[in-house]
Amino acid sequence: SIEVVDVRPHERHYGVYMVRLEDGTERIATKNLTPGKRVYGERLIKWGGDEYREWNPYRSKLAAAIVNGLKLVPIREGTHMLYLGAASGTTPSHISDIVGEKGLIYSVEFSPRVFREFMEKLVDQGRRNVVPILGDARFPYQYAHYIKGVDVVYIDVAQPAQAKILADNADYFLKPGGYVMLVIKAMSIDVTAPATETFKQEINTLKERGYEILETVHLEPYDTAHAMVIARKK
Ligand code: SAM
């Protein structure tokens, strides 16, 4: 693979790094909380005595949003998050790197098969700031007893009515002043086409539930169907 010539902190985002390659291209990465361990076949980069994991925007919609210029990433050292739709933990693993030992990511996934893969990876890596929860995001009361207040609720469940599910979870778990992050089905492949009805409806639901939309970023070319929306309760 192409040699790394520089690693430096991202100008804007805490815990995100810019990796410059010999050919002049740049990638993003996070500092590996569990050195030596890969999560999804990503490249490990040793630099200045630390190890970084390349964060692939084709595999993680949050990475795609950051590469596409998302300004507001409300994730810091020590952030506590509720992550709905963890799948096998690709994006949660990078958030786990960012929030560090004092952070926590309650990660809900409802497919038992996918959840088992997620658990196996967590056990193998020894990531202690990720709390896996086998549960259905549509029914937050089912896992309410596991979770304390969080700073951020993130949703990527690839289901209709995500905004409602998000707001219902936020009602239970989001601390006052907290943020929500919503991966939403947005556009046709043509970026100049108007937003889809689904997109408008989801945004409306958030507004009706008292959220102010702070930022929206489309994920092309990494993902042709989705956008990332950041909002905050008014
Ligand atoms: N966010 C992941 C990442 O970036 O690494 C990918 C998430 S994938 C697009 C959507 C996941 O949501 C699937 O694993 C699916 O099983 C899960 N899911 C769908 N409906 C759900 C629900 N109601 N509750 C919890 N998880 C759900």
CSV table of C-alpha atoms and ligand atoms in Angstrom, one decimal:
chain,number,residue,atom,x,y,z
A,1,SER,CA,0.0,0.0,0.0
A,2,ILE,CA,1.0,3.6,-0.5
A,3,GLU,CA,3.3,5.0,2.1
A,4,VAL,CA,2.1,7.5,4.8
A,5,VAL,CA,4.1,10.7,4.9
A,6,ASP,CA,2.2,12.7,7.6
A,7,VAL,CA,-0.5,12.3,10.3
A,8,ARG,CA,-1.9,15.4,12.0
A,9,PRO,CA,-5.0,16.4,13.9
A,10,HIS,CA,-8.0,17.4,11.8
A,11,GLU,CA,-8.4,21.2,11.9
A,12,ARG,CA,-12.0,21.0,13.1
A,13,HIS,CA,-12.8,17.7,14.7
A,14,TYR,CA,-11.6,16.4,18.0
A,15,GLY,CA,-10.1,12.9,17.8
A,16,VAL,CA,-10.1,12.8,14.0
A,17,TYR,CA,-6.7,12.8,12.1
A,18,MET,CA,-5.7,13.6,8.6
A,19,VAL,CA,-3.3,11.1,7.0
A,20,ARG,CA,-1.3,12.2,4.0
A,21,LEU,CA,-0.1,9.6,1.6
A,22,GLU,CA,3.0,9.6,-0.6
A,23,ASP,CA,0.8,10.2,-3.7
A,24,GLY,CA,-0.5,13.4,-2.2
A,25,THR,CA,-4.0,12.1,-1.3
A,26,GLU,CA,-5.4,12.4,2.2
A,27,ARG,CA,-7.5,10.0,4.3
A,28,ILE,CA,-9.1,10.4,7.7
A,29,ALA,CA,-8.3,8.2,10.7
A,30,THR,CA,-8.9,7.8,14.4
A,31,LYS,CA,-6.3,6.9,17.1
A,32,ASN,CA,-6.7,3.2,17.8
A,33,LEU,CA,-8.0,2.6,21.4
A,34,THR,CA,-7.1,-1.0,21.1
A,35,PRO,CA,-3.7,-1.1,19.2
A,36,GLY,CA,-3.0,-4.1,17.0
A,37,LYS,CA,-6.7,-4.8,16.5
A,38,ARG,CA,-8.6,-4.1,13.3
A,39,VAL,CA,-12.4,-4.0,13.2
A,40,TYR,CA,-13.4,-4.3,9.5
A,41,GLY,CA,-10.1,-4.9,7.6
A,42,GLU,CA,-9.1,-1.2,7.8
A,43,ARG,CA,-5.5,-0.1,7.4
A,44,LEU,CA,-3.5,0.4,10.6
A,45,ILE,CA,-1.0,3.2,10.5
A,46,LYS,CA,1.9,3.6,12.9
A,47,TRP,CA,3.0,7.2,13.3
A,48,GLY,CA,4.9,9.1,16.1
A,49,GLY,CA,4.6,6.2,18.5
A,50,ASP,CA,0.8,5.9,18.1
A,51,GLU,CA,-1.4,3.7,16.0
A,52,TYR,CA,-4.2,5.0,13.8
A,53,ARG,CA,-7.0,3.3,12.0
A,54,GLU,CA,-8.0,4.5,8.6
A,55,TRP,CA,-11.7,5.6,8.6
A,56,ASN,CA,-13.2,4.5,5.3
A,57,PRO,CA,-16.0,6.8,4.0
A,58,TYR,CA,-17.3,4.0,1.8
A,59,ARG,CA,-17.9,1.9,4.9
A,60,SER,CA,-19.0,4.5,7.5
A,61,LYS,CA,-21.6,7.2,6.8
A,62,LEU,CA,-20.1,9.4,9.6
A,63,ALA,CA,-16.7,9.3,7.9
A,64,ALA,CA,-18.4,10.2,4.6
A,65,ALA,CA,-20.1,13.2,6.2
A,66,ILE,CA,-16.8,14.3,7.7
A,67,VAL,CA,-14.9,14.0,4.4
A,68,ASN,CA,-17.8,15.9,2.8
A,69,GLY,CA,-17.3,18.8,5.1
A,70,LEU,CA,-19.7,18.3,8.1
A,71,LYS,CA,-18.8,21.1,10.5
A,72,LEU,CA,-20.7,20.0,13.6
A,73,VAL,CA,-19.6,16.7,15.0
A,74,PRO,CA,-20.8,16.8,18.6
A,75,ILE,CA,-18.4,14.0,19.8
A,76,ARG,CA,-15.5,14.7,22.2
A,77,GLU,CA,-13.4,12.9,24.7
A,78,GLY,CA,-15.8,11.5,27.3
A,79,THR,CA,-19.0,11.9,25.2
A,80,HIS,CA,-21.8,9.4,26.1
A,81,MET,CA,-23.8,8.4,23.1
A,82,LEU,CA,-26.8,6.2,22.3
A,83,TYR,CA,-26.1,4.6,18.8
A,84,LEU,CA,-29.2,3.0,17.2
A,85,GLY,CA,-28.4,0.5,14.4
A,86,ALA,CA,-24.9,-0.6,15.4
A,87,ALA,CA,-24.7,-3.4,12.8
A,88,SER,CA,-21.3,-5.1,13.4
A,89,GLY,CA,-19.9,-1.9,14.8
A,90,THR,CA,-17.9,-0.2,12.1
A,91,THR,CA,-18.9,3.4,12.9
A,92,PRO,CA,-19.3,2.7,16.6
A,93,SER,CA,-15.6,1.5,16.7
A,94,HIS,CA,-14.3,4.9,15.4
A,95,ILE,CA,-16.6,6.8,17.7
A,96,SER,CA,-15.2,4.6,20.5
A,97,ASP,CA,-11.6,5.7,19.5
A,98,ILE,CA,-12.7,9.3,19.6
A,99,VAL,CA,-14.6,9.3,23.0
A,100,GLY,CA,-11.9,7.3,24.7
A,101,GLU,CA,-11.9,5.5,28.0
A,102,LYS,CA,-14.2,8.0,29.7
A,103,GLY,CA,-16.7,7.9,26.9
A,104,LEU,CA,-19.5,5.4,26.4
A,105,ILE,CA,-21.4,4.2,23.3
A,106,TYR,CA,-24.6,2.3,24.1
A,107,SER,CA,-25.1,0.4,20.8
A,108,VAL,CA,-28.4,-1.0,20.0
A,109,GLU,CA,-28.8,-3.6,17.2
A,110,PHE,CA,-31.9,-5.8,16.7
A,111,SER,CA,-30.7,-8.6,14.3
A,112,PRO,CA,-29.4,-11.5,16.5
A,113,ARG,CA,-27.1,-12.7,13.7
A,114,VAL,CA,-25.5,-9.2,13.2
A,115,PHE,CA,-25.4,-8.7,17.0
A,116,ARG,CA,-23.4,-11.9,17.5
A,117,GLU,CA,-20.8,-10.7,15.0
A,118,PHE,CA,-20.7,-7.3,16.8
A,119,MET,CA,-20.2,-9.0,20.2
A,120,GLU,CA,-17.5,-11.3,18.9
A,121,LYS,CA,-15.6,-8.3,17.5
A,122,LEU,CA,-15.9,-6.4,20.8
A,123,VAL,CA,-14.7,-9.3,22.8
A,124,ASP,CA,-11.8,-9.8,20.5
A,125,GLN,CA,-10.8,-6.2,20.7
A,126,GLY,CA,-11.5,-5.6,24.3
A,127,ARG,CA,-13.2,-2.3,23.6
A,128,ARG,CA,-14.7,-1.4,27.0
A,129,ASN,CA,-16.5,1.8,26.1
A,130,VAL,CA,-19.0,0.1,23.8
A,131,VAL,CA,-22.0,-1.4,25.5
A,132,PRO,CA,-23.8,-3.7,23.1
A,133,ILE,CA,-27.6,-4.0,23.5
A,134,LEU,CA,-29.7,-6.5,21.6
A,135,GLY,CA,-32.9,-4.5,21.2
A,136,ASP,CA,-35.3,-2.9,18.9
A,137,ALA,CA,-34.9,0.9,18.6
A,138,ARG,CA,-38.7,1.3,18.1
A,139,PHE,CA,-39.2,0.2,21.8
A,140,PRO,CA,-36.8,2.3,23.9
A,141,TYR,CA,-38.6,1.2,27.2
A,142,GLN,CA,-37.2,-2.3,26.5
A,143,TYR,CA,-33.6,-1.2,27.2
A,144,ALA,CA,-34.4,1.9,29.3
A,145,HIS,CA,-33.0,0.3,32.5
A,146,TYR,CA,-29.5,-0.2,30.9
A,147,ILE,CA,-28.9,3.4,29.9
A,148,LYS,CA,-28.2,6.6,31.7
A,149,GLY,CA,-28.5,10.1,30.2
A,150,VAL,CA,-26.5,10.6,27.0
A,151,ASP,CA,-25.1,13.7,25.2
A,152,VAL,CA,-25.9,12.4,21.7
A,153,VAL,CA,-28.4,10.1,20.1
A,154,TYR,CA,-27.3,8.7,16.7
A,155,ILE,CA,-29.5,6.7,14.4
A,156,ASP,CA,-28.8,4.7,11.3
A,157,VAL,CA,-31.3,1.9,11.3
A,158,ALA,CA,-32.2,2.0,7.6
A,159,GLN,CA,-36.0,1.9,8.4
A,160,PRO,CA,-38.9,4.2,7.6
A,161,ALA,CA,-39.9,6.7,10.3
A,162,GLN,CA,-36.3,7.1,11.7
A,163,ALA,CA,-36.9,10.6,12.9
A,164,LYS,CA,-39.8,9.4,15.1
A,165,ILE,CA,-37.7,6.6,16.5
A,166,LEU,CA,-34.9,9.0,17.1
A,167,ALA,CA,-37.1,11.5,18.9
A,168,ASP,CA,-38.8,8.8,21.0
A,169,ASN,CA,-35.3,7.6,22.1
A,170,ALA,CA,-34.2,11.2,22.8
A,171,ASP,CA,-37.2,11.7,25.0
A,172,TYR,CA,-36.0,8.8,27.2
A,173,PHE,CA,-32.3,9.3,27.2
A,174,LEU,CA,-31.0,12.7,25.8
A,175,LYS,CA,-29.7,15.2,28.3
A,176,PRO,CA,-30.9,18.8,28.0
A,177,GLY,CA,-28.9,20.6,25.3
A,178,GLY,CA,-27.9,17.3,23.7
A,179,TYR,CA,-27.6,16.6,20.0
A,180,VAL,CA,-29.1,14.1,17.6
A,181,MET,CA,-27.5,12.7,14.5
A,182,LEU,CA,-29.7,11.2,11.8
A,183,VAL,CA,-28.7,9.2,8.8
A,184,ILE,CA,-31.5,9.8,6.4
A,185,LYS,CA,-32.5,8.6,3.0
A,186,ALA,CA,-32.2,11.8,1.0
A,187,MET,CA,-31.7,12.0,-2.7
A,188,SER,CA,-31.7,10.3,-5.9
A,189,ILE,CA,-28.2,9.7,-7.4
A,190,ASP,CA,-28.4,13.1,-9.0
A,191,VAL,CA,-27.3,15.6,-6.3
A,192,THR,CA,-29.1,18.4,-8.1
A,193,ALA,CA,-32.5,16.7,-7.9
A,194,PRO,CA,-34.9,18.0,-5.3
A,195,ALA,CA,-34.9,16.2,-1.9
A,196,THR,CA,-37.2,13.2,-1.7
A,197,GLU,CA,-40.6,13.2,0.1
A,198,THR,CA,-39.1,10.9,2.7
A,199,PHE,CA,-36.4,13.5,3.4
A,200,LYS,CA,-38.9,16.3,3.8
A,201,GLN,CA,-41.1,14.2,6.0
A,202,GLU,CA,-38.3,13.2,8.3
A,203,ILE,CA,-37.1,16.8,8.7
A,204,ASN,CA,-40.6,17.9,9.4
A,205,THR,CA,-41.0,15.2,12.1
A,206,LEU,CA,-37.8,16.5,13.8
A,207,LYS,CA,-39.1,20.1,13.7
A,208,GLU,CA,-42.5,19.0,15.0
A,209,ARG,CA,-40.8,17.3,17.9
A,210,GLY,CA,-39.0,20.5,18.8
A,211,TYR,CA,-35.6,20.1,17.1
A,212,GLU,CA,-33.7,22.8,15.3
A,213,ILE,CA,-31.9,21.5,12.2
A,214,LEU,CA,-28.3,22.7,12.5
A,215,GLU,CA,-26.6,21.0,9.5
A,216,THR,CA,-27.3,18.6,6.6
A,217,VAL,CA,-24.5,17.0,4.5
A,218,HIS,CA,-25.1,14.7,1.6
A,219,LEU,CA,-22.9,11.6,1.4
A,220,GLU,CA,-22.2,11.3,-2.4
A,221,PRO,CA,-20.1,9.9,-3.8
A,222,TYR,CA,-19.4,7.5,-0.9
A,223,ASP,CA,-23.1,6.7,-0.4
A,224,THR,CA,-25.5,7.7,-3.1
A,225,ALA,CA,-28.7,7.6,-1.1
A,226,HIS,CA,-28.2,9.2,2.2
A,227,ALA,CA,-27.5,12.5,4.1
A,228,MET,CA,-26.4,13.2,7.7
A,229,VAL,CA,-28.5,15.6,9.7
A,230,ILE,CA,-27.4,17.2,12.9
A,231,ALA,CA,-30.1,18.7,15.1
A,232,ARG,CA,-30.6,20.0,18.7
A,233,LYS,CA,-33.7,20.3,20.8
A,234,LYS,CA,-34.8,24.0,21.1
B,1,SAM,N1,-24.5,2.3,11.6
B,1,SAM,C1,-23.8,1.2,11.1
B,1,SAM,C2,-22.4,1.7,10.7
B,1,SAM,O1,-22.2,2.7,10.1
B,1,SAM,O2,-21.4,0.9,11.0
B,1,SAM,C3,-24.5,0.6,9.9
B,1,SAM,C4,-26.0,0.4,10.2
B,1,SAM,S1,-26.9,-0.5,9.0
B,1,SAM,C5,-27.2,0.6,7.7
B,1,SAM,C6,-28.5,-0.6,9.8
B,1,SAM,C7,-28.6,-1.5,11.0
B,1,SAM,O3,-29.8,-1.2,11.7
B,1,SAM,C8,-28.8,-3.0,10.5
B,1,SAM,O4,-27.7,-3.8,11.2
B,1,SAM,C9,-30.1,-3.4,11.1
B,1,SAM,O5,-30.2,-4.7,11.5
B,1,SAM,C10,-30.3,-2.4,12.2
B,1,SAM,N2,-31.7,-2.1,12.5
B,1,SAM,C11,-32.8,-2.0,11.7
B,1,SAM,N3,-33.9,-1.7,12.3
B,1,SAM,C12,-33.6,-1.7,13.7
B,1,SAM,C13,-34.3,-1.4,14.9
B,1,SAM,N4,-35.6,-1.2,14.8
B,1,SAM,N5,-33.7,-1.5,16.0
B,1,SAM,C14,-32.3,-1.7,16.1
B,1,SAM,N6,-31.6,-2.0,15.0
B,1,SAM,C15,-32.2,-1.9,13.8
